[in-house]
XYZ file of C-alpha atoms in Angstrom:
633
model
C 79.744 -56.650 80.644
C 80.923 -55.199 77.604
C 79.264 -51.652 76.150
C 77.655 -52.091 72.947
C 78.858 -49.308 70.693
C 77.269 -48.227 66.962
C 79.027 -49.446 64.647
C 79.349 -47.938 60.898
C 76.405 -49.858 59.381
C 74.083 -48.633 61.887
C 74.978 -45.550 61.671
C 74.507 -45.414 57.808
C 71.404 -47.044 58.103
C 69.929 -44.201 60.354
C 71.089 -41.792 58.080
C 69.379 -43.791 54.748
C 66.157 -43.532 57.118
C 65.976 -40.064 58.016
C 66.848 -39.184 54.879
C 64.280 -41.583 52.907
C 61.368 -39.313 55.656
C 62.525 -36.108 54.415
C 62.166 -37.141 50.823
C 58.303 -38.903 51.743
C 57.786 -35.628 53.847
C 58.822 -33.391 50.841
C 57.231 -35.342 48.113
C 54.126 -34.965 50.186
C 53.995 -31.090 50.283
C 51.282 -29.610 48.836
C 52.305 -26.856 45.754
C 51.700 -23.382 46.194
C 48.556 -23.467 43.469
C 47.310 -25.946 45.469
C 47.194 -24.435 48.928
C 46.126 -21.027 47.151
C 43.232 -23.190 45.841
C 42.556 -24.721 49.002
C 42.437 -20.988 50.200
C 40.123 -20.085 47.774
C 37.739 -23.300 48.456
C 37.713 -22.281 52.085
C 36.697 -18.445 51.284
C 33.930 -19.390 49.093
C 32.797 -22.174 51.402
C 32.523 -19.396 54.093
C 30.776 -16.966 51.897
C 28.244 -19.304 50.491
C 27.833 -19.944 54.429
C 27.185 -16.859 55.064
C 24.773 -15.972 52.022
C 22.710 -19.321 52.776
C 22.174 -18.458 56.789
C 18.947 -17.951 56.288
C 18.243 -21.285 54.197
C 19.805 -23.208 56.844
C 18.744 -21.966 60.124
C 14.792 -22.837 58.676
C 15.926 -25.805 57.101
C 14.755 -28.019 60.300
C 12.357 -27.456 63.016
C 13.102 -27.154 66.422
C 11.275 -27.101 69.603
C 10.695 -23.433 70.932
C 11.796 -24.196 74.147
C 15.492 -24.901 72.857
C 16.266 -20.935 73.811
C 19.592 -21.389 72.071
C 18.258 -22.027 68.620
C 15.321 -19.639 68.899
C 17.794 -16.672 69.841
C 19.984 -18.269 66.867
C 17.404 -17.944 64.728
C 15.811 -14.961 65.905
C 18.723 -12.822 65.024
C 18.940 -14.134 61.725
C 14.902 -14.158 60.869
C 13.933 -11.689 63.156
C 9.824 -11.680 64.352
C 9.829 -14.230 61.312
C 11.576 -17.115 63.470
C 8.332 -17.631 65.315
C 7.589 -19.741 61.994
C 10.726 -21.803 62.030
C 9.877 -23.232 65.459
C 6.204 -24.581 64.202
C 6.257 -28.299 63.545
C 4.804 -27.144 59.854
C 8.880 -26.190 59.368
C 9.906 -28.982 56.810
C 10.156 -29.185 53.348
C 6.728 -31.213 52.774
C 4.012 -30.628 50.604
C 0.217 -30.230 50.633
C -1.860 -31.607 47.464
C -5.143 -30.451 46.468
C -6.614 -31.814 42.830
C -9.610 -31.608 41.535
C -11.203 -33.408 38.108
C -8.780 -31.424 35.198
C -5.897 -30.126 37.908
C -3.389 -31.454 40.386
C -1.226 -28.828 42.752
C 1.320 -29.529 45.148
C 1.834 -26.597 47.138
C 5.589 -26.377 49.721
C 5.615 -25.547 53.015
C 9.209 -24.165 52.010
C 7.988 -20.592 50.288
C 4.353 -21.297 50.354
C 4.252 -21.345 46.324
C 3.131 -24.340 43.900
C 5.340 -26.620 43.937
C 3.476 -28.922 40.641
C 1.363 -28.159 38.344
C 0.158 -31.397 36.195
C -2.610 -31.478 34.039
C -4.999 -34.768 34.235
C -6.260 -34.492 30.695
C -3.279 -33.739 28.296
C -0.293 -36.087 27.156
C 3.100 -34.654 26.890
C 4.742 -34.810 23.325
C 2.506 -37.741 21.773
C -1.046 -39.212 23.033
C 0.810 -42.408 23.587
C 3.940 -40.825 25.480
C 2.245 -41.998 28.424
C 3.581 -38.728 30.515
C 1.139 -35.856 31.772
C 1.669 -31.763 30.586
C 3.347 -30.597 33.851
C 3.191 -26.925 33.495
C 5.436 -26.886 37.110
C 7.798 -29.199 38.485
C 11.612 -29.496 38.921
C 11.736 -26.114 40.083
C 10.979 -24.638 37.027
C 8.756 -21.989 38.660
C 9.313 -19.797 41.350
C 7.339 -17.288 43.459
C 8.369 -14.818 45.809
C 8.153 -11.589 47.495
C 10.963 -9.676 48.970
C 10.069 -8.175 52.583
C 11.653 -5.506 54.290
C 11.877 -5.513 57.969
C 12.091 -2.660 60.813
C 14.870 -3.649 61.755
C 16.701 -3.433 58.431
C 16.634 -6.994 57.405
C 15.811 -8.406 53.851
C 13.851 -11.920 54.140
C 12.573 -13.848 50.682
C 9.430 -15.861 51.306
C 10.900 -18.560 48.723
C 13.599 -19.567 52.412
C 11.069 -19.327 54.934
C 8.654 -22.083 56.482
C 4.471 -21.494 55.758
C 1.994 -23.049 57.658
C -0.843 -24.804 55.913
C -4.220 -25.433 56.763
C -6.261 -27.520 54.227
C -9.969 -27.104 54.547
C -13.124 -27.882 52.415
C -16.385 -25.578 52.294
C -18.762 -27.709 49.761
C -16.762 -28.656 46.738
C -14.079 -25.844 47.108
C -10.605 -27.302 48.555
C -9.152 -23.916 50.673
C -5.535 -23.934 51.058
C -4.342 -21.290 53.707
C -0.446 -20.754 54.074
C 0.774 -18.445 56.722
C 4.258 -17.221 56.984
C 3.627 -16.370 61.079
C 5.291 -13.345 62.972
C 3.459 -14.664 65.989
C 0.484 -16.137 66.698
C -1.927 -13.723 65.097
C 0.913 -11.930 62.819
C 0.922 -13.868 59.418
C 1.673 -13.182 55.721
C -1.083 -15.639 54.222
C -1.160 -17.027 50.797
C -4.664 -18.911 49.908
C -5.941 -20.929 47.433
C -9.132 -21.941 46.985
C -9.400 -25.085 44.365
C -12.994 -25.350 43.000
C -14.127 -28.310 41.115
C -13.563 -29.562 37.548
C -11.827 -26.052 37.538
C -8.373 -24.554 35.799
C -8.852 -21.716 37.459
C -7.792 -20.735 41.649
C -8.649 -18.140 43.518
C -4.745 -16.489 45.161
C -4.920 -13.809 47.874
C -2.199 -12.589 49.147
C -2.446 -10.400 52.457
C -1.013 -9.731 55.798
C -2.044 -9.337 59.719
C -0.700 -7.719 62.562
C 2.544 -6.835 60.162
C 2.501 -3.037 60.321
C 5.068 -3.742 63.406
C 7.501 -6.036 61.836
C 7.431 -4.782 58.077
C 9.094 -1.929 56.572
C 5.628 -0.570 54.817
C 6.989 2.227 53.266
C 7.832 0.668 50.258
C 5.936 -1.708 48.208
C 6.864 -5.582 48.715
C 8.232 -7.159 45.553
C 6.632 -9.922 44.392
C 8.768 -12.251 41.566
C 6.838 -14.707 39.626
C 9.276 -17.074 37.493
C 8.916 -19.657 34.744
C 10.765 -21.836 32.815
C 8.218 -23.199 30.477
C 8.561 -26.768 29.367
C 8.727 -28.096 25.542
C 5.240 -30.119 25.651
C 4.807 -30.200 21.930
C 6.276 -32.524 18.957
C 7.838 -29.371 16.958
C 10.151 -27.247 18.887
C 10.164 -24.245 16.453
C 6.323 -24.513 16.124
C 5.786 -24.129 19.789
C 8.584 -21.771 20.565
C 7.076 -19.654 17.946
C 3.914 -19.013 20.052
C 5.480 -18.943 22.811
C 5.126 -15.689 25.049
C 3.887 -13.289 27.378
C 1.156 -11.420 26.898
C -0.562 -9.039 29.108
C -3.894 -6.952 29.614
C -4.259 -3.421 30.513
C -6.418 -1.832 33.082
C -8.497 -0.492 29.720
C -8.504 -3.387 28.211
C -5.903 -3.302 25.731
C -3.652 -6.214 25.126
C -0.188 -6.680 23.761
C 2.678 -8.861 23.893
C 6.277 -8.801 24.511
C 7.576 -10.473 21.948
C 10.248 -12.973 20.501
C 14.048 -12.696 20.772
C 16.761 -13.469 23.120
C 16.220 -11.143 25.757
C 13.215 -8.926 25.696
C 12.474 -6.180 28.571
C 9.165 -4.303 29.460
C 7.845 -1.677 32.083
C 4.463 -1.236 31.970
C 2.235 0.765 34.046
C -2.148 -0.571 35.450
C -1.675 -3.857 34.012
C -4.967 -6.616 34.849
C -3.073 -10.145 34.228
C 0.560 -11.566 32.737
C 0.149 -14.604 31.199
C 2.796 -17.038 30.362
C 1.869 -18.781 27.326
C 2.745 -21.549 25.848
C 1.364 -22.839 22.405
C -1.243 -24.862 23.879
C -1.310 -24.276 27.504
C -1.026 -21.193 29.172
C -0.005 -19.831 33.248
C -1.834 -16.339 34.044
C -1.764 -14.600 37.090
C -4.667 -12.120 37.239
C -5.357 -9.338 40.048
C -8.767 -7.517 40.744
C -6.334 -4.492 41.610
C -4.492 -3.366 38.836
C -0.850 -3.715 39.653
C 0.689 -0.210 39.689
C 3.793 -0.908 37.216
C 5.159 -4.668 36.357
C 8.079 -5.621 34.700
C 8.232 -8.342 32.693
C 11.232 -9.974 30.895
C 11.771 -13.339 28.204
C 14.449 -14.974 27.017
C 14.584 -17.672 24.194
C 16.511 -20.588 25.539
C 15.373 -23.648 22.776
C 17.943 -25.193 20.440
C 16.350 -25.869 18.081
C 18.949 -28.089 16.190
C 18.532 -30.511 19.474
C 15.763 -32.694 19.366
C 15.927 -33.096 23.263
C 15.106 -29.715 24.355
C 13.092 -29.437 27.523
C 12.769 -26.005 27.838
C 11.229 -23.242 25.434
C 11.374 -19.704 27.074
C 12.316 -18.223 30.604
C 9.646 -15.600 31.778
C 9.906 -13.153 35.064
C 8.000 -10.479 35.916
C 8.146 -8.462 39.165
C 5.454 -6.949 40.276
C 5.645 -4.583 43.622
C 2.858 -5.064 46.151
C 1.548 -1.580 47.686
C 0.753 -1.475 51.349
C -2.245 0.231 52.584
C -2.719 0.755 56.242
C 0.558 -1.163 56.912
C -0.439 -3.971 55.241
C -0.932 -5.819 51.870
C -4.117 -6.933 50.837
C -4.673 -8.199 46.700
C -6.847 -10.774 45.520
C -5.858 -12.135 42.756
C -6.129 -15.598 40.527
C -4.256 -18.561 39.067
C -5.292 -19.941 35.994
C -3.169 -22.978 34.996
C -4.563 -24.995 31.797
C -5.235 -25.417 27.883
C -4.917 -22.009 25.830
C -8.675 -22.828 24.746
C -10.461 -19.971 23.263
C -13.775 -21.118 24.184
C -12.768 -22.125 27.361
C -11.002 -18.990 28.224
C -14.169 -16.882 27.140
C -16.131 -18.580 29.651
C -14.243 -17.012 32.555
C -15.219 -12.990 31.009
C -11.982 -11.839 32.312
C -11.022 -11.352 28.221
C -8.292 -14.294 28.848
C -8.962 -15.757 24.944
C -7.341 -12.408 24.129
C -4.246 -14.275 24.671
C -4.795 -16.502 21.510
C -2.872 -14.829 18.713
C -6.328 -14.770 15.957
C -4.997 -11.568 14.081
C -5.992 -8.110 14.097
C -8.514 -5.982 12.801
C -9.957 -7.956 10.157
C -8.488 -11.088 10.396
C -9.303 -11.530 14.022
C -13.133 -11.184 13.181
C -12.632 -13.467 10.761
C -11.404 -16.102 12.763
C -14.190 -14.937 15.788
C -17.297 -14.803 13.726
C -16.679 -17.685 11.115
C -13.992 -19.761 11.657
C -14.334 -20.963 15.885
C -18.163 -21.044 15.371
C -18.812 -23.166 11.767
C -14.985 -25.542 12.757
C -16.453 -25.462 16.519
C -19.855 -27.279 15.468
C -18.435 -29.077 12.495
C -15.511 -30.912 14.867
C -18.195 -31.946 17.541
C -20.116 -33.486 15.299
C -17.520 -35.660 12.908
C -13.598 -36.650 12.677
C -11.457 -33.275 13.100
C -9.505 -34.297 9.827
C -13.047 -34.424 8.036
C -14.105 -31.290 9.776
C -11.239 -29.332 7.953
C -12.006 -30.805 4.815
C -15.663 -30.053 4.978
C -14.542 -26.967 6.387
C -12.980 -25.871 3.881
C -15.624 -27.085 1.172
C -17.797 -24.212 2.620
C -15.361 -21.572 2.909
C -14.679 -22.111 -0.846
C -17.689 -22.252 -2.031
C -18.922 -19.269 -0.246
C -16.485 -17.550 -1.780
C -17.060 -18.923 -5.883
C -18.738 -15.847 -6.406
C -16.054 -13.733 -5.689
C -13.690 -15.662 -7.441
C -16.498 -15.972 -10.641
C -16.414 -12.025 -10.608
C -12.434 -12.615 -10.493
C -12.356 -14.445 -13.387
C -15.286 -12.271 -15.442
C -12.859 -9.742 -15.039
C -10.164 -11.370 -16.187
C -11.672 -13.036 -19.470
C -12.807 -9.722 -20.666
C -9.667 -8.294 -20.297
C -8.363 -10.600 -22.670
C -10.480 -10.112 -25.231
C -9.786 -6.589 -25.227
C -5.672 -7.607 -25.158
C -6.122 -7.337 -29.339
C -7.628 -3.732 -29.021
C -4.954 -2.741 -26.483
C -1.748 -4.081 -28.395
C -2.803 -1.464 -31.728
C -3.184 1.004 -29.379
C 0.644 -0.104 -27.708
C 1.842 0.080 -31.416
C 0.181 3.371 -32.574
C 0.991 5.366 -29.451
C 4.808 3.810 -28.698
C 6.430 6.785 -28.813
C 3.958 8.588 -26.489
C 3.006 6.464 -23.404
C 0.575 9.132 -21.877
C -1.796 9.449 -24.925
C -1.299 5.217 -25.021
C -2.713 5.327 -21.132
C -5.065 7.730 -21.733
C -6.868 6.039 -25.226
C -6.674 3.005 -23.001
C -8.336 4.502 -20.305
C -11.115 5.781 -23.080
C -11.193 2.027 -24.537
C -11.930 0.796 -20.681
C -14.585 2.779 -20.363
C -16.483 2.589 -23.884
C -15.883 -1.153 -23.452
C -17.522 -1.244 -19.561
C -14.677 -2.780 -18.398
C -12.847 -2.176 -15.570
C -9.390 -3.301 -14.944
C -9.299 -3.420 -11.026
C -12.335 -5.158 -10.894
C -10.034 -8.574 -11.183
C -7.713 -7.336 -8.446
C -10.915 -6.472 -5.719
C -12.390 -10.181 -5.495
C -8.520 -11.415 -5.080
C -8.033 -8.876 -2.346
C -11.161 -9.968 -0.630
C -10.165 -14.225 0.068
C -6.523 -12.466 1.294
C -8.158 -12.017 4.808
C -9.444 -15.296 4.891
C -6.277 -16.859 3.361
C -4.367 -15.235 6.544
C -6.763 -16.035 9.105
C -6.716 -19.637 8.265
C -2.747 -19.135 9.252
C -3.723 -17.804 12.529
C -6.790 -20.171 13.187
C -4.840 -23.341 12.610
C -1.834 -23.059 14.328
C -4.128 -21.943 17.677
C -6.513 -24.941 17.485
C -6.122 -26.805 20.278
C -8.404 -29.177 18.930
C -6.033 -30.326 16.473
C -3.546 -31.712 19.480
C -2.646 -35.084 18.955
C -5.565 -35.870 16.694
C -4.658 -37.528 14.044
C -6.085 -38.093 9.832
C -4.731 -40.272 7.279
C -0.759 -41.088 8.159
C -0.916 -37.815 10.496
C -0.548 -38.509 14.208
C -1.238 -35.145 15.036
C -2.999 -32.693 13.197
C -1.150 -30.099 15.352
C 1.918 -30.783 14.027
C 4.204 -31.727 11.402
C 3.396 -35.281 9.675
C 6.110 -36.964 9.147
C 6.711 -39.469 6.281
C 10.857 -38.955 6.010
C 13.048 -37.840 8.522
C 16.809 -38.070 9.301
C 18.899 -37.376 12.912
C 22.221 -35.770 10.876
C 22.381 -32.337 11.287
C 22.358 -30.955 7.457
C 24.161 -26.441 7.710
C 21.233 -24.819 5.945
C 18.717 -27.591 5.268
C 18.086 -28.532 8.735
C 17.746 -25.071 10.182
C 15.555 -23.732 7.189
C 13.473 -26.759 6.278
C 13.985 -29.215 8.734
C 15.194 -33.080 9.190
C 11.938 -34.047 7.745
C 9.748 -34.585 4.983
C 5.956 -33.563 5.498
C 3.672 -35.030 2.953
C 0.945 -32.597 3.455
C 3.198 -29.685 3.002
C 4.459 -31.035 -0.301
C 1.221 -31.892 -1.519
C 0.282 -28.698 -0.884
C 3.455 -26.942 -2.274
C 2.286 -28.957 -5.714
C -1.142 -27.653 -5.547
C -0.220 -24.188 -5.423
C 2.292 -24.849 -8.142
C -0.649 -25.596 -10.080
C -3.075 -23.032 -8.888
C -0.148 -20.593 -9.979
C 0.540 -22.117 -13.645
C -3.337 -21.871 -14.001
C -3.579 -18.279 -13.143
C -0.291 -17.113 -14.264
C -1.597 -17.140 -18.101
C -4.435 -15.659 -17.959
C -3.042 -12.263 -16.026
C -0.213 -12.140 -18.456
C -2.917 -12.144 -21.217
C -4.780 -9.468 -19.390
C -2.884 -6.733 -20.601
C 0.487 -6.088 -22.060
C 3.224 -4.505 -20.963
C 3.081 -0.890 -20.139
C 6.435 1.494 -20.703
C 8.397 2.181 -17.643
C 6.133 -1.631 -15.879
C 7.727 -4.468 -14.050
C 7.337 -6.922 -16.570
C 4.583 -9.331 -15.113
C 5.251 -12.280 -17.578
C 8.825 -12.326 -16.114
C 7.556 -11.674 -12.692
C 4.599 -14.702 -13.232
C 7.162 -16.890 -14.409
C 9.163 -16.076 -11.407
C 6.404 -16.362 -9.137
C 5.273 -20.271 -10.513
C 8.323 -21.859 -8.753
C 8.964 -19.460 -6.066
C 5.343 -19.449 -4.485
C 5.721 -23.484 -4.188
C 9.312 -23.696 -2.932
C 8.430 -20.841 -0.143
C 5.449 -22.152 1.022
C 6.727 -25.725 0.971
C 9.431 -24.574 3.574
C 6.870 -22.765 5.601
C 4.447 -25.347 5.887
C 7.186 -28.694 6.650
C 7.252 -27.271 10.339
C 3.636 -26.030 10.254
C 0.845 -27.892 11.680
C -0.235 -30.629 8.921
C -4.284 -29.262 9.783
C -3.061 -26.078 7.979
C -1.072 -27.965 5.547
C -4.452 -29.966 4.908
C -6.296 -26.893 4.931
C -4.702 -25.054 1.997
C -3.865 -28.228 -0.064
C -7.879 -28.699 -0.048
C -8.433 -24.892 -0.630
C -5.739 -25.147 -3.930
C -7.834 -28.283 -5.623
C -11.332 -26.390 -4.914
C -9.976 -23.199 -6.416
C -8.245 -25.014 -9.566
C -11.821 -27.630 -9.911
C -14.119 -24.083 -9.729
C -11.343 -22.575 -11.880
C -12.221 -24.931 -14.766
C -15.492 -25.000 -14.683
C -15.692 -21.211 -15.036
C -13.403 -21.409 -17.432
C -15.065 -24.493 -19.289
C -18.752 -24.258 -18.859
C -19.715 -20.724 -17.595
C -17.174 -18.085 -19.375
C -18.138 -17.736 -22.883
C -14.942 -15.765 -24.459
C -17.467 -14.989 -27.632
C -20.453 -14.031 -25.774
C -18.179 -11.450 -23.709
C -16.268 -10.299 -27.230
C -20.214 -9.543 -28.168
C -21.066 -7.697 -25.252
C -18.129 -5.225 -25.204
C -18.845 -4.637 -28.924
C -22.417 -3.538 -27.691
C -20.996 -1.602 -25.175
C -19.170 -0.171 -27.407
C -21.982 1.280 -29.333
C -23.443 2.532 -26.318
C -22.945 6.278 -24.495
C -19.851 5.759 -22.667
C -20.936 4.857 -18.616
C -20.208 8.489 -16.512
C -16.894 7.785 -15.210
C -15.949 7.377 -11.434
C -14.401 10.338 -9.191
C -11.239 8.118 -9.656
C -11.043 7.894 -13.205
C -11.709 11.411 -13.570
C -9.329 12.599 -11.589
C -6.677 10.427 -13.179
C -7.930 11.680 -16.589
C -7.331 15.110 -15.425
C -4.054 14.302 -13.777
C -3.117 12.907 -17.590
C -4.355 15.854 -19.342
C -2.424 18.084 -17.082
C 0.625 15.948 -17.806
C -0.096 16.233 -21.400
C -0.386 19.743 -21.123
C 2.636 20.626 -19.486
C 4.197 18.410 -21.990
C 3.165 20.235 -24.997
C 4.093 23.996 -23.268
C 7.506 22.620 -22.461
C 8.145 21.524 -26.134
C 7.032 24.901 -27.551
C 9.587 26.684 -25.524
């Protein structure tokens, strides 16, 4: 039989296919970037590994008598496995609620999980979407421990065993992070009814063993508080923390991007929002907290979901080798009245003003707007409201605008007196000062009753905005008294416009920017016609005329992003003042009866002067004095 033999075109067909797989087999080779990238991937992959250990070895139960998983688990946890192996070691949740409250508290770190509030709508009353002060893992709890044997374990990784129990109408909520069987860390809450506020201990058994106790545990208390309000930069703008020390002293941190505190014996932190508020309180002063906020809220998106980010870290001391506080949660409405109920000075965290201003609001404005709004609409309330403030106040502005009339009919007097003493304005002040008093006039007296209603006028700025009353009630094309009404808006971002005034059109602002136009054109003319001019004076008829279509134009770009109660408030406060304005100025001033009455002043012994008058004469004389000695030199 005859041998085969290759032949030419097999062999240049083998050669086409071992040379068509070297090409495939090249072509395929991965590039250098991309096998340094897979090197990368793989080194990060191993280090995230490594840094989550602890995450994953509690992630899922397991039985205690698989030895190889306890030992596993033991070297990476430590006494703290013991709680890994308990059937409570899954990422499940206990609920307790109660009338005004619901909590969902994880196994996973022990902390609340949700927070949701059964009586307040997100956004609008018709969003159809509870206030969740928690969810999403916007809020965080945790306390660092350190072990004996050198680890450091974070409660937020490790598995807590709850035990849900009910003495009368309090719900208890125990959740142990075990050692062993009568070793623990225990969180508990204890739930009462139609309640905002929890009782939170924190404390430890049988730990002095397994925890480092020379140093205090570090508790870390995190929020990222949601946007539950219509106008961002309204809410964001009372957004905070504030804080109570142990002698009672409050403060806040403050606004900005990134704000920083250490403060020493403080009683409670509180979180607050505009209307709703997340305070952690402690019957034993915590040693030294610090607290940090950041603004995070774009305000130029009208999606924002988040406001602020708040921390603080608080360490827990041990005594005796172990830690023992009892503390509170309050989560809930940033109601003064409510807060007041609970005597722990928590309605110190609404922002009512100080000194002055905070009395104010205290003693007049919660207690007559309190009865007034339970009684009748709250838009009505306001207006009536206001009706009172005003006309407790007429007399005040009656004296105001005595003073003022009076003044003007001496302007005639005054101007010979400009004329004959031009060239020397210290005898000009001092014969005016003479003509004041011969007259019995006196020309502050129209500047005290207006500096009086300028406490009230910034209290109502404070007492508005904090109402909580006002949320989502609405009056007359208002929605929500709480916020901005809205009767023009536009989505295009506008440089400037948009981030000053807004991309909307609030009718009660305006309204109210055109009533204070007109208060101010009322006014304006008769304190230019008070006096004239004095040499080396601003001059105020410049300044007035200024002042007529600034005041409107400022106050029409505070108020668009203002609450439209406040915007209600002062439009109603405007038309009283201009309708009592005229009718003092119509009915009750009589310019000729007052030109009579200085001219029988006149004739009378001049009234003993003040200890201010006289020392400003003697000032002036001293002036004049040292005037005359110069110019004889």
């Amino acid at each position: 039989m005859e041998k085969k033999k290759l032949d030419l075109n097999s062999i240049i067909g083998f050669v086409l296919i071992f040379g068509i797989m070297i090409w495939i087999m090249y072509q395929n080779k991965p590039t250098q970037a991309e096998i340094d990238k897979k090197a990368k991937q793989e080194l990060v992959e191993k280090a995230k590994t490594e840094d989550n250990q602890v995450a994953k070895v509690t992630e899922t139960a397991v039985l205690p008598t698989d030895s190889v998983q306890v030992a596993k688990m033991k070297a990476t946890l430590g006494s703290f496995a013991y709680s890994a192996t308990l059937p409570s070691a899954k990422s499940e949740f206990t609920t307790i609620e109660n009338e005004v409250i619901i909590l969902k508290i994880a196994n996973k770190g022990g902390y609340i999980a949700e927070a949701t509030l059964k009586n307040f709508k997100q956004i609008s009353k018709d969003s159809g979407k509870l206030v969740q002060l928690i969810k999403d893992n916007n809020a965080g709890l945790n306390i660092t421990l350190q072990t004996q044997d050198n680890r450091t374990l974070n409660t937020k990784d490790l598995f807590f065993e709850p035990t849900l129990t009910k003495v009368g109408a309090d719900q208890i909520l125990s959740m142990k992070l075990k050692a062993g069987v009568n070793q623990f860390l225990e969180y508990k809450y204890v739930l009462k009814a139609n309640d905002y506020m929890l009782d939170f201990d924190v404390r430890s058994q049988g730990l002095a063993s397994v925890l480092n106790t020379t140093k205090p545990a570090d508790l870390e208390w995190s929020l990222k508080s949601f946007r539950s309000e219509k106008s961002i930069s309204n809410e964001n703008r009372f957004t905070d923390i504030r804080y109570e020390y142990e002698d009672g002293k409050h403060n806040n941190v403050g606004q900005g991007k990134d704000k920083e505190e250490t403060l020493d014996k403080l009683t409670y932190v509180a979180y607050k929002q505009h209307f709703f508020s997340s305070i952690l309180l402690t019957n034993t002063p915590f040693e030294k907290t610090k607290l940090y906020s950041s603004n995070i809220v774009d305000e130029e998106k009208g999606d924002t979901i988040y406001t602020k980010q708040f921390r603080a870290n608080i360490p827990l001391a041990f005594k005796n080798g172990e830690v023992d506080y009892k503390m509170n949660w309050y989560y809930g409405p940033s109601d003064y009245k409510l807060l007041k109920t609970y005597n722990k000075n928590l309605e110190k965290i609404i922002p009512l003003g100080w000194g002055v201003f905070g009395w104010i609001n205290m003693f007049i404005f919660i207690p007559l707007f309190g009865f007034l709004s339970s009684y009748i609409s709250l838009g009505i309330a306001i207006i009536i409201f206001t009706v009172i403030i005003k006309i407790a106040m007429s007399p005040i502005t009656y004296k105001s605008f005595l003073s003022q009339a009076k003044m003007k009919v001496l302007r005639p007097e005054i101007n010979e007196l400009n004329e004959k003493f031009s060239k020397d304005p210290m005898k000009k002040q001092q014969e005016t000062m003479k003509l004041y008093n011969k007259a019995g006039v006196n020309p502050m007296a129209g500047c005290i009753p207006a500096l009086i209603q300028i406490p009230f006028m910034y209290a109502s700025f404070q007492f508005f905005p904090s109402a909580i009353e006002l949320r989502q009630k609405g009056f007359l094309w208002s929605q929500d008294l709480s916020s901005f009404d809205t009767v023009l808006s536009w989505k295009q971002h506008i440089p400037v416009i948009s981030a000053v005034y807004g991309n909307h059109v609030s009718l009660f602002a305006l309204l109210a920017a055109i009533a204070i136009f007109f208060y101010t054109k009322m006014t304006a003319g008769d304190q230019q016609m008070q006096a004239p001019q004095q040499e080396g004076m601003p001059d105020m008829a410049k300044i007035m005329k200024m002042m007529l279509y600034i005041s409107p134009v400022m106050m029409l770009i505070f108020f668009n992003n203002y609450g439209s109660g406040l915007s209600l408030y002062t439009l109603i406060s405007n038309v009283i003042t201009i309708g009592i304005m005229f009718v003092i100025k119509r009915y009750i001033v009589d310019n000729d009866k007052i030109h009579a009455q200085i001219q029988e002043n006149k004739l009378k012994e001049p009234k003993k002067k003040g200890k201010f008058q006289q020392k400003l004469q003697e000032v002036m004389e001293q002036a004049e004095a040292q005037k005359a000695k110069d110019k004889n030199k």
